[in-house]
JSON list of N, CA, C and O in Angstrom, two decimals:
[
{"chain": "R", "resi": 1, "resn": "MET", "atom": "N", "xyz": [-3.29, -3.14, -11.31]},
{"chain": "R", "resi": 1, "resn": "MET", "atom": "CA", "xyz": [-4.75, -3.72, -10.62]},
{"chain": "R", "resi": 1, "resn": "MET", "atom": "C", "xyz": [-4.68, -5.46, -10.19]},
{"chain": "R", "resi": 1, "resn": "MET", "atom": "O", "xyz": [-5.48, -5.67, -9.38]},
{"chain": "R", "resi": 2, "resn": "ASP", "atom": "N", "xyz": [-3.44, -5.79, -10.38]},
{"chain": "R", "resi": 2, "resn": "ASP", "atom": "CA", "xyz": [-3.32, -7.45, -9.78]},
{"chain": "R", "resi": 2, "resn": "ASP", "atom": "C", "xyz": [-2.49, -7.29, -8.97]},
{"chain": "R", "resi": 2, "resn": "ASP", "atom": "O", "xyz": [-1.45, -6.31, -8.17]},
{"chain": "R", "resi": 3, "resn": "TRP", "atom": "N", "xyz": [-2.99, -7.89, -7.50]},
{"chain": "R", "resi": 3, "resn": "TRP", "atom": "CA", "xyz": [-2.36, -7.77, -6.19]},
{"chain": "R", "resi": 3, "resn": "TRP", "atom": "C", "xyz": [-0.91, -8.23, -6.53]},
{"chain": "R", "resi": 3, "resn": "TRP", "atom": "O", "xyz": [-0.06, -7.62, -5.25]},
{"chain": "R", "resi": 4, "resn": "LYS", "atom": "N", "xyz": [-0.52, -9.16, -7.16]},
{"chain": "R", "resi": 4, "resn": "LYS", "atom": "CA", "xyz": [0.94, -9.74, -7.55]},
{"chain": "R", "resi": 4, "resn": "LYS", "atom": "C", "xyz": [1.44, -8.67, -7.79]},
{"chain": "R", "resi": 4, "resn": "LYS", "atom": "O", "xyz": [2.96, -8.97, -7.83]},
{"chain": "R", "resi": 5, "resn": "ASN", "atom": "N", "xyz": [1.30, -7.65, -8.58]},
{"chain": "R", "resi": 5, "resn": "ASN", "atom": "CA", "xyz": [2.18, -6.45, -8.84]},
{"chain": "R", "resi": 5, "resn": "ASN", "atom": "C", "xyz": [2.93, -5.49, -8.08]},
{"chain": "R", "resi": 5, "resn": "ASN", "atom": "O", "xyz": [3.43, -4.88, -7.76]},
{"chain": "R", "resi": 6, "resn": "GLN", "atom": "N", "xyz": [2.22, -5.85, -6.94]},
{"chain": "R", "resi": 6, "resn": "GLN", "atom": "CA", "xyz": [2.36, -5.11, -5.40]},
{"chain": "R", "resi": 6, "resn": "GLN", "atom": "C", "xyz": [3.78, -5.29, -5.04]},
{"chain": "R", "resi": 6, "resn": "GLN", "atom": "O", "xyz": [4.17, -6.60, -4.95]},
{"chain": "R", "resi": 7, "resn": "ASP", "atom": "N", "xyz": [5.01, -4.63, -4.54]},
{"chain": "R", "resi": 7, "resn": "ASP", "atom": "CA", "xyz": [5.91, -4.88, -3.97]},
{"chain": "R", "resi": 7, "resn": "ASP", "atom": "C", "xyz": [5.97, -4.04, -3.28]},
{"chain": "R", "resi": 7, "resn": "ASP", "atom": "O", "xyz": [6.26, -2.94, -2.85]},
{"chain": "R", "resi": 8, "resn": "LEU", "atom": "N", "xyz": [5.78, -4.44, -1.36]},
{"chain": "R", "resi": 8, "resn": "LEU", "atom": "CA", "xyz": [5.75, -3.07, -0.38]},
{"chain": "R", "resi": 8, "resn": "LEU", "atom": "C", "xyz": [7.13, -3.07, -0.17]},
{"chain": "R", "resi": 8, "resn": "LEU", "atom": "O", "xyz": [7.23, -2.02, 0.45]},
{"chain": "R", "resi": 9, "resn": "ASP", "atom": "N", "xyz": [7.94, -4.12, -0.38]},
{"chain": "R", "resi": 9, "resn": "ASP", "atom": "CA", "xyz": [9.39, -3.57, 0.06]},
{"chain": "R", "resi": 9, "resn": "ASP", "atom": "C", "xyz": [9.98, -2.54, -0.60]},
{"chain": "R", "resi": 9, "resn": "ASP", "atom": "O", "xyz": [10.67, -1.38, -0.36]},
{"chain": "R", "resi": 10, "resn": "ARG", "atom": "N", "xyz": [9.57, -2.30, -1.96]},
{"chain": "R", "resi": 10, "resn": "ARG", "atom": "CA", "xyz": [10.04, -1.26, -2.88]},
{"chain": "R", "resi": 10, "resn": "ARG", "atom": "C", "xyz": [9.10, -0.05, -2.59]},
{"chain": "R", "resi": 10, "resn": "ARG", "atom": "O", "xyz": [9.75, 0.91, -2.44]},
{"chain": "R", "resi": 11, "resn": "ALA", "atom": "N", "xyz": [7.78, -0.17, -1.96]},
{"chain": "R", "resi": 11, "resn": "ALA", "atom": "CA", "xyz": [7.08, 0.78, -1.73]},
{"chain": "R", "resi": 11, "resn": "ALA", "atom": "C", "xyz": [7.78, 1.66, -0.27]},
{"chain": "R", "resi": 11, "resn": "ALA", "atom": "O", "xyz": [7.90, 2.78, -0.29]},
{"chain": "R", "resi": 12, "resn": "ARG", "atom": "N", "xyz": [8.05, 0.96, 0.31]},
{"chain": "R", "resi": 12, "resn": "ARG", "atom": "CA", "xyz": [9.08, 1.06, 1.62]},
{"chain": "R", "resi": 12, "resn": "ARG", "atom": "C", "xyz": [10.26, 1.83, 1.38]},
{"chain": "R", "resi": 12, "resn": "ARG", "atom": "O", "xyz": [10.46, 2.84, 1.65]},
{"chain": "R", "resi": 13, "resn": "ALA", "atom": "N", "xyz": [10.87, 1.48, 0.66]},
{"chain": "R", "resi": 13, "resn": "ALA", "atom": "CA", "xyz": [12.41, 2.17, 0.05]},
{"chain": "R", "resi": 13, "resn": "ALA", "atom": "C", "xyz": [11.85, 3.57, -0.57]},
{"chain": "R", "resi": 13, "resn": "ALA", "atom": "O", "xyz": [12.81, 4.22, -0.39]},
{"chain": "R", "resi": 14, "resn": "VAL", "atom": "N", "xyz": [10.88, 3.89, -1.53]},
{"chain": "R", "resi": 14, "resn": "VAL", "atom": "CA", "xyz": [10.50, 4.71, -2.11]},
{"chain": "R", "resi": 14, "resn": "VAL", "atom": "C", "xyz": [10.16, 5.72, -1.05]},
{"chain": "R", "resi": 14, "resn": "VAL", "atom": "O", "xyz": [10.47, 7.21, -0.91]},
{"chain": "R", "resi": 15, "resn": "ILE", "atom": "N", "xyz": [9.34, 5.37, -0.26]},
{"chain": "R", "resi": 15, "resn": "ILE", "atom": "CA", "xyz": [8.88, 6.19, 0.95]},
{"chain": "R", "resi": 15, "resn": "ILE", "atom": "C", "xyz": [10.07, 7.07, 2.02]},
{"chain": "R", "resi": 15, "resn": "ILE", "atom": "O", "xyz": [10.44, 8.05, 2.08]},
{"chain": "R", "resi": 16, "resn": "GLU", "atom": "N", "xyz": [10.59, 5.90, 2.27]},
{"chain": "R", "resi": 16, "resn": "GLU", "atom": "CA", "xyz": [12.23, 6.28, 3.32]},
{"chain": "R", "resi": 16, "resn": "GLU", "atom": "C", "xyz": [13.11, 7.24, 2.49]},
{"chain": "R", "resi": 16, "resn": "GLU", "atom": "O", "xyz": [13.32, 7.99, 2.69]},
{"chain": "R", "resi": 17, "resn": "THR", "atom": "N", "xyz": [12.97, 6.52, 0.84]},
{"chain": "R", "resi": 17, "resn": "THR", "atom": "CA", "xyz": [13.94, 7.81, 0.20]},
{"chain": "R", "resi": 17, "resn": "THR", "atom": "C", "xyz": [13.27, 9.27, -0.13]},
{"chain": "R", "resi": 17, "resn": "THR", "atom": "O", "xyz": [13.89, 10.24, -0.12]},
{"chain": "R", "resi": 18, "resn": "HIS", "atom": "N", "xyz": [12.39, 9.26, -0.08]},
{"chain": "R", "resi": 18, "resn": "HIS", "atom": "CA", "xyz": [11.16, 10.74, -0.30]},
{"chain": "R", "resi": 18, "resn": "HIS", "atom": "C", "xyz": [10.53, 11.15, 0.75]},
{"chain": "R", "resi": 18, "resn": "HIS", "atom": "O", "xyz": [9.19, 11.72, 0.82]},
{"chain": "R", "resi": 19, "resn": "ARG", "atom": "N", "xyz": [11.29, 10.48, 1.80]},
{"chain": "R", "resi": 19, "resn": "ARG", "atom": "CA", "xyz": [10.23, 11.01, 3.20]},
{"chain": "R", "resi": 19, "resn": "ARG", "atom": "C", "xyz": [9.67, 12.15, 3.09]},
{"chain": "R", "resi": 19, "resn": "ARG", "atom": "O", "xyz": [8.60, 12.62, 3.97]},
{"chain": "R", "resi": 20, "resn": "GLN", "atom": "N", "xyz": [10.24, 13.09, 2.92]},
{"chain": "R", "resi": 20, "resn": "GLN", "atom": "CA", "xyz": [10.15, 14.76, 3.00]},
{"chain": "R", "resi": 20, "resn": "GLN", "atom": "C", "xyz": [8.88, 15.09, 2.05]},
{"chain": "R", "resi": 20, "resn": "GLN", "atom": "O", "xyz": [8.25, 15.76, 2.47]},
{"chain": "R", "resi": 21, "resn": "VAL", "atom": "N", "xyz": [8.76, 14.50, 1.02]},
{"chain": "R", "resi": 21, "resn": "VAL", "atom": "CA", "xyz": [7.60, 14.63, 0.00]},
{"chain": "R", "resi": 21, "resn": "VAL", "atom": "C", "xyz": [6.56, 14.09, 0.10]},
{"chain": "R", "resi": 21, "resn": "VAL", "atom": "O", "xyz": [5.22, 14.42, -0.08]},
{"chain": "R", "resi": 22, "resn": "VAL", "atom": "N", "xyz": [6.31, 12.51, 0.43]},
{"chain": "R", "resi": 22, "resn": "VAL", "atom": "CA", "xyz": [5.39, 11.58, 0.47]},
{"chain": "R", "resi": 22, "resn": "VAL", "atom": "C", "xyz": [4.14, 11.89, 1.86]},
{"chain": "R", "resi": 22, "resn": "VAL", "atom": "O", "xyz": [4.64, 12.18, 2.67]},
{"chain": "R", "resi": 23, "resn": "VAL", "atom": "N", "xyz": [3.43, 12.56, 1.41]},
{"chain": "R", "resi": 23, "resn": "VAL", "atom": "CA", "xyz": [2.20, 12.17, 2.26]},
{"chain": "R", "resi": 23, "resn": "VAL", "atom": "C", "xyz": [0.97, 11.40, 2.28]},
{"chain": "R", "resi": 23, "resn": "VAL", "atom": "O", "xyz": [0.37, 11.53, 3.07]},
{"chain": "R", "resi": 24, "resn": "GLY", "atom": "N", "xyz": [1.19, 10.63, 1.17]},
{"chain": "R", "resi": 24, "resn": "GLY", "atom": "CA", "xyz": [0.12, 9.35, 1.27]},
{"chain": "R", "resi": 24, "resn": "GLY", "atom": "C", "xyz": [0.34, 8.30, 0.36]},
{"chain": "R", "resi": 24, "resn": "GLY", "atom": "O", "xyz": [1.34, 8.70, -0.79]},
{"chain": "R", "resi": 25, "resn": "ARG", "atom": "N", "xyz": [-0.43, 7.44, -0.03]},
{"chain": "R", "resi": 25, "resn": "ARG", "atom": "CA", "xyz": [-0.77, 6.39, -0.89]},
{"chain": "R", "resi": 25, "resn": "ARG", "atom": "C", "xyz": [-1.86, 6.38, -1.56]},
{"chain": "R", "resi": 25, "resn": "ARG", "atom": "O", "xyz": [-2.75, 6.24, -0.61]},
{"chain": "R", "resi": 26, "resn": "LYS", "atom": "N", "xyz": [-2.11, 6.42, -2.89]},
{"chain": "R", "resi": 26, "resn": "LYS", "atom": "CA", "xyz": [-3.30, 6.07, -3.69]},
{"chain": "R", "resi": 26, "resn": "LYS", "atom": "C", "xyz": [-3.70, 4.97, -3.70]},
{"chain": "R", "resi": 26, "resn": "LYS", "atom": "O", "xyz": [-2.51, 4.10, -4.10]},
{"chain": "R", "resi": 27, "resn": "ALA", "atom": "N", "xyz": [-4.98, 4.46, -3.26]},
{"chain": "R", "resi": 27, "resn": "ALA", "atom": "CA", "xyz": [-5.20, 3.16, -3.37]},
{"chain": "R", "resi": 27, "resn": "ALA", "atom": "C", "xyz": [-6.81, 2.76, -4.09]},
{"chain": "R", "resi": 27, "resn": "ALA", "atom": "O", "xyz": [-7.78, 3.72, -3.67]},
{"chain": "R", "resi": 28, "resn": "ARG", "atom": "N", "xyz": [-6.28, 2.15, -4.86]},
{"chain": "R", "resi": 28, "resn": "ARG", "atom": "CA", "xyz": [-8.04, 2.12, -5.53]},
{"chain": "R", "resi": 28, "resn": "ARG", "atom": "C", "xyz": [-8.42, 0.78, -5.30]},
{"chain": "R", "resi": 28, "resn": "ARG", "atom": "O", "xyz": [-8.30, -0.40, -5.83]},
{"chain": "R", "resi": 29, "resn": "PRO", "atom": "N", "xyz": [-9.12, 0.51, -3.90]},
{"chain": "R", "resi": 29, "resn": "PRO", "atom": "CA", "xyz": [-9.53, -0.99, -3.51]},
{"chain": "R", "resi": 29, "resn": "PRO", "atom": "C", "xyz": [-10.89, -1.77, -4.36]},
{"chain": "R", "resi": 29, "resn": "PRO", "atom": "O", "xyz": [-11.86, -1.13, -4.16]},
{"chain": "R", "resi": 30, "resn": "THR", "atom": "N", "xyz": [-10.48, -2.48, -4.81]},
{"chain": "R", "resi": 30, "resn": "THR", "atom": "CA", "xyz": [-11.60, -3.19, -5.74]},
{"chain": "R", "resi": 30, "resn": "THR", "atom": "C", "xyz": [-11.81, -4.50, -5.59]},
{"chain": "R", "resi": 30, "resn": "THR", "atom": "O", "xyz": [-10.70, -4.89, -5.32]},
{"chain": "R", "resi": 31, "resn": "LEU", "atom": "N", "xyz": [-12.76, -5.18, -5.90]},
{"chain": "R", "resi": 31, "resn": "LEU", "atom": "CA", "xyz": [-12.78, -6.54, -5.28]},
{"chain": "R", "resi": 31, "resn": "LEU", "atom": "C", "xyz": [-13.30, -7.69, -6.60]},
{"chain": "R", "resi": 31, "resn": "LEU", "atom": "O", "xyz": [-14.30, -7.07, -7.53]},
{"chain": "R", "resi": 32, "resn": "LYS", "atom": "N", "xyz": [-12.66, -8.79, -6.88]},
{"chain": "R", "resi": 32, "resn": "LYS", "atom": "CA", "xyz": [-12.84, -9.47, -7.81]},
{"chain": "R", "resi": 32, "resn": "LYS", "atom": "C", "xyz": [-13.82, -10.73, -7.36]},
{"chain": "R", "resi": 32, "resn": "LYS", "atom": "O", "xyz": [-14.14, -10.58, -6.13]},
{"chain": "R", "resi": 33, "resn": "LEU", "atom": "N", "xyz": [-14.69, -11.29, -8.31]},
{"chain": "R", "resi": 33, "resn": "LEU", "atom": "CA", "xyz": [-15.37, -11.97, -7.76]},
{"chain": "R", "resi": 33, "resn": "LEU", "atom": "C", "xyz": [-14.82, -13.29, -6.93]},
{"chain": "R", "resi": 33, "resn": "LEU", "atom": "O", "xyz": [-14.04, -13.78, -7.24]},
{"chain": "R", "resi": 34, "resn": "GLY", "atom": "N", "xyz": [-15.87, -13.22, -5.51]},
{"chain": "R", "resi": 34, "resn": "GLY", "atom": "CA", "xyz": [-15.32, -14.32, -4.52]},
{"chain": "R", "resi": 34, "resn": "GLY", "atom": "C", "xyz": [-14.32, -13.56, -3.74]},
{"chain": "R", "resi": 34, "resn": "GLY", "atom": "O", "xyz": [-14.20, -14.33, -2.80]},
{"chain": "R", "resi": 35, "resn": "GLU", "atom": "N", "xyz": [-14.00, -12.24, -3.84]},
{"chain": "R", "resi": 35, "resn": "GLU", "atom": "CA", "xyz": [-13.02, -11.94, -2.72]},
{"chain": "R", "resi": 35, "resn": "GLU", "atom": "C", "xyz": [-13.60, -11.32, -1.94]},
{"chain": "R", "resi": 35, "resn": "GLU", "atom": "O", "xyz": [-14.64, -10.62, -1.51]},
{"chain": "R", "resi": 36, "resn": "ARG", "atom": "N", "xyz": [-13.03, -11.34, -0.37]},
{"chain": "R", "resi": 36, "resn": "ARG", "atom": "CA", "xyz": [-14.04, -10.84, 0.80]},
{"chain": "R", "resi": 36, "resn": "ARG", "atom": "C", "xyz": [-13.14, -9.29, 1.17]},
{"chain": "R", "resi": 36, "resn": "ARG", "atom": "O", "xyz": [-13.70, -8.67, 1.99]},
{"chain": "R", "resi": 37, "resn": "GLU", "atom": "N", "xyz": [-11.65, -9.33, 0.71]},
{"chain": "R", "resi": 37, "resn": "GLU", "atom": "CA", "xyz": [-10.91, -8.20, 0.98]},
{"chain": "R", "resi": 37, "resn": "GLU", "atom": "C", "xyz": [-9.94, -7.75, -0.01]},
{"chain": "R", "resi": 37, "resn": "GLU", "atom": "O", "xyz": [-10.09, -8.33, -0.83]},
{"chain": "R", "resi": 38, "resn": "SER", "atom": "N", "xyz": [-9.93, -6.40, -0.17]},
{"chain": "R", "resi": 38, "resn": "SER", "atom": "CA", "xyz": [-9.23, -6.13, -1.25]},
{"chain": "R", "resi": 38, "resn": "SER", "atom": "C", "xyz": [-8.02, -5.96, -0.89]},
{"chain": "R", "resi": 38, "resn": "SER", "atom": "O", "xyz": [-7.37, -4.96, 0.12]},
{"chain": "R", "resi": 39, "resn": "PRO", "atom": "N", "xyz": [-6.98, -6.87, -1.93]},
{"chain": "R", "resi": 39, "resn": "PRO", "atom": "CA", "xyz": [-5.48, -6.75, -1.34]},
{"chain": "R", "resi": 39, "resn": "PRO", "atom": "C", "xyz": [-4.84, -5.64, -1.69]},
{"chain": "R", "resi": 39, "resn": "PRO", "atom": "O", "xyz": [-4.03, -4.98, -0.79]},
{"chain": "R", "resi": 40, "resn": "THR", "atom": "N", "xyz": [-5.33, -4.44, -2.35]},
{"chain": "R", "resi": 40, "resn": "THR", "atom": "CA", "xyz": [-4.86, -3.16, -2.72]},
{"chain": "R", "resi": 40, "resn": "THR", "atom": "C", "xyz": [-5.21, -2.41, -1.42]},
{"chain": "R", "resi": 40, "resn": "THR", "atom": "O", "xyz": [-4.41, -1.75, -1.16]},
{"chain": "R", "resi": 41, "resn": "LEU", "atom": "N", "xyz": [-6.13, -2.46, -0.93]},
{"chain": "R", "resi": 41, "resn": "LEU", "atom": "CA", "xyz": [-6.54, -1.73, 0.20]},
{"chain": "R", "resi": 41, "resn": "LEU", "atom": "C", "xyz": [-5.67, -2.43, 1.67]},
{"chain": "R", "resi": 41, "resn": "LEU", "atom": "O", "xyz": [-5.29, -1.35, 2.16]},
{"chain": "R", "resi": 42, "resn": "THR", "atom": "N", "xyz": [-5.73, -3.25, 1.65]},
{"chain": "R", "resi": 42, "resn": "THR", "atom": "CA", "xyz": [-4.66, -4.04, 2.87]},
{"chain": "R", "resi": 42, "resn": "THR", "atom": "C", "xyz": [-3.46, -3.71, 2.58]},
{"chain": "R", "resi": 42, "resn": "THR", "atom": "O", "xyz": [-2.74, -3.54, 3.93]},
{"chain": "R", "resi": 43, "resn": "SER", "atom": "N", "xyz": [-2.68, -3.84, 1.77]},
{"chain": "R", "resi": 43, "resn": "SER", "atom": "CA", "xyz": [-1.70, -3.30, 1.37]},
{"chain": "R", "resi": 43, "resn": "SER", "atom": "C", "xyz": [-1.48, -1.36, 1.55]},
{"chain": "R", "resi": 43, "resn": "SER", "atom": "O", "xyz": [-0.57, -1.14, 2.70]},
{"chain": "R", "resi": 44, "resn": "ALA", "atom": "N", "xyz": [-2.25, -0.70, 1.58]},
{"chain": "R", "resi": 44, "resn": "ALA", "atom": "CA", "xyz": [-2.44, 0.81, 1.80]},
{"chain": "R", "resi": 44, "resn": "ALA", "atom": "C", "xyz": [-2.67, 0.56, 3.35]},
{"chain": "R", "resi": 44, "resn": "ALA", "atom": "O", "xyz": [-1.45, 1.62, 3.96]},
{"chain": "R", "resi": 45, "resn": "LEU", "atom": "N", "xyz": [-3.19, 0.11, 3.89]},
{"chain": "R", "resi": 45, "resn": "LEU", "atom": "CA", "xyz": [-3.43, -0.10, 5.24]},
{"chain": "R", "resi": 45, "resn": "LEU", "atom": "C", "xyz": [-1.92, -0.55, 6.10]},
{"chain": "R", "resi": 45, "resn": "LEU", "atom": "O", "xyz": [-1.59, -0.02, 7.08]},
{"chain": "R", "resi": 46, "resn": "ILE", "atom": "N", "xyz": [-1.36, -1.44, 5.45]},
{"chain": "R", "resi": 46, "resn": "ILE", "atom": "CA", "xyz": [-0.04, -1.53, 6.43]},
{"chain": "R", "resi": 46, "resn": "ILE", "atom": "C", "xyz": [0.80, -0.73, 6.32]},
{"chain": "R", "resi": 46, "resn": "ILE", "atom": "O", "xyz": [1.54, -0.27, 7.25]},
{"chain": "R", "resi": 47, "resn": "LEU", "atom": "N", "xyz": [1.12, -0.02, 4.85]},
{"chain": "R", "resi": 47, "resn": "LEU", "atom": "CA", "xyz": [2.14, 1.01, 4.83]},
{"chain": "R", "resi": 47, "resn": "LEU", "atom": "C", "xyz": [1.60, 2.06, 5.76]},
{"chain": "R", "resi": 47, "resn": "LEU", "atom": "O", "xyz": [2.40, 2.99, 6.31]},
{"chain": "R", "resi": 48, "resn": "GLY", "atom": "N", "xyz": [0.20, 2.45, 5.72]},
{"chain": "R", "resi": 48, "resn": "GLY", "atom": "CA", "xyz": [-0.11, 3.53, 6.27]},
{"chain": "R", "resi": 48, "resn": "GLY", "atom": "C", "xyz": [0.04, 3.30, 8.17]},
{"chain": "R", "resi": 48, "resn": "GLY", "atom": "O", "xyz": [0.43, 4.48, 8.74]},
{"chain": "R", "resi": 49, "resn": "GLU", "atom": "N", "xyz": [0.13, 2.55, 8.60]},
{"chain": "R", "resi": 49, "resn": "GLU", "atom": "CA", "xyz": [0.12, 1.97, 9.93]},
{"chain": "R", "resi": 49, "resn": "GLU", "atom": "C", "xyz": [1.77, 1.99, 10.04]},
{"chain": "R", "resi": 49, "resn": "GLU", "atom": "O", "xyz": [2.05, 2.70, 11.31]},
{"chain": "R", "resi": 50, "resn": "GLU", "atom": "N", "xyz": [2.48, 1.72, 9.31]},
{"chain": "R", "resi": 50, "resn": "GLU", "atom": "CA", "xyz": [3.82, 1.65, 9.55]},
{"chain": "R", "resi": 50, "resn": "GLU", "atom": "C", "xyz": [4.60, 3.33, 9.15]},
{"chain": "R", "resi": 50, "resn": "GLU", "atom": "O", "xyz": [5.31, 3.52, 10.33]},
{"chain": "R", "resi": 51, "resn": "TYR", "atom": "N", "xyz": [3.67, 3.78, 8.59]},
{"chain": "R", "resi": 51, "resn": "TYR", "atom": "CA", "xyz": [4.33, 5.31, 8.46]},
{"chain": "R", "resi": 51, "resn": "TYR", "atom": "C", "xyz": [3.24, 6.37, 8.66]},
{"chain": "R", "resi": 51, "resn": "TYR", "atom": "O", "xyz": [3.62, 7.81, 8.27]},
{"chain": "R", "resi": 52, "resn": "ALA", "atom": "N", "xyz": [2.68, 6.50, 9.61]},
{"chain": "R", "resi": 52, "resn": "ALA", "atom": "CA", "xyz": [1.48, 7.15, 9.79]},
{"chain": "R", "resi": 52, "resn": "ALA", "atom": "C", "xyz": [2.30, 8.14, 10.96]},
{"chain": "R", "resi": 52, "resn": "ALA", "atom": "O", "xyz": [3.17, 7.70, 12.18]},
{"chain": "R", "resi": 53, "resn": "CYS", "atom": "N", "xyz": [2.01, 9.30, 10.94]},
{"chain": "R", "resi": 53, "resn": "CYS", "atom": "CA", "xyz": [2.56, 10.28, 11.71]},
{"chain": "R", "resi": 53, "resn": "CYS", "atom": "C", "xyz": [1.60, 10.33, 13.11]},
{"chain": "R", "resi": 53, "resn": "CYS", "atom": "O", "xyz": [0.36, 10.38, 12.92]},
{"chain": "R", "resi": 54, "resn": "ARG", "atom": "N", "xyz": [2.42, 10.42, 14.31]},
{"chain": "R", "resi": 54, "resn": "ARG", "atom": "CA", "xyz": [2.04, 10.14, 15.49]},
{"chain": "R", "resi": 54, "resn": "ARG", "atom": "C", "xyz": [2.49, 11.45, 16.26]},
{"chain": "R", "resi": 54, "resn": "ARG", "atom": "O", "xyz": [3.26, 11.77, 16.13]},
{"chain": "R", "resi": 55, "resn": "SER", "atom": "N", "xyz": [1.13, 11.80, 16.77]},
{"chain": "R", "resi": 55, "resn": "SER", "atom": "CA", "xyz": [1.71, 13.50, 17.64]},
{"chain": "R", "resi": 55, "resn": "SER", "atom": "C", "xyz": [1.66, 12.94, 19.18]},
{"chain": "R", "resi": 55, "resn": "SER", "atom": "O", "xyz": [1.06, 12.00, 19.31]}
]
């Protein structure tokens, strides 16, 4: 739940290693008092853009 526990480099490594089976990333976008955007959703969007399937 804490955005500080997110490791995008590790997530990238896991995605690359298991590219044939990874189809998405689950994110629970929550906001804490005073926040304007969800760090969890932001990181999911970053990874989604990097690894999106384009046709």
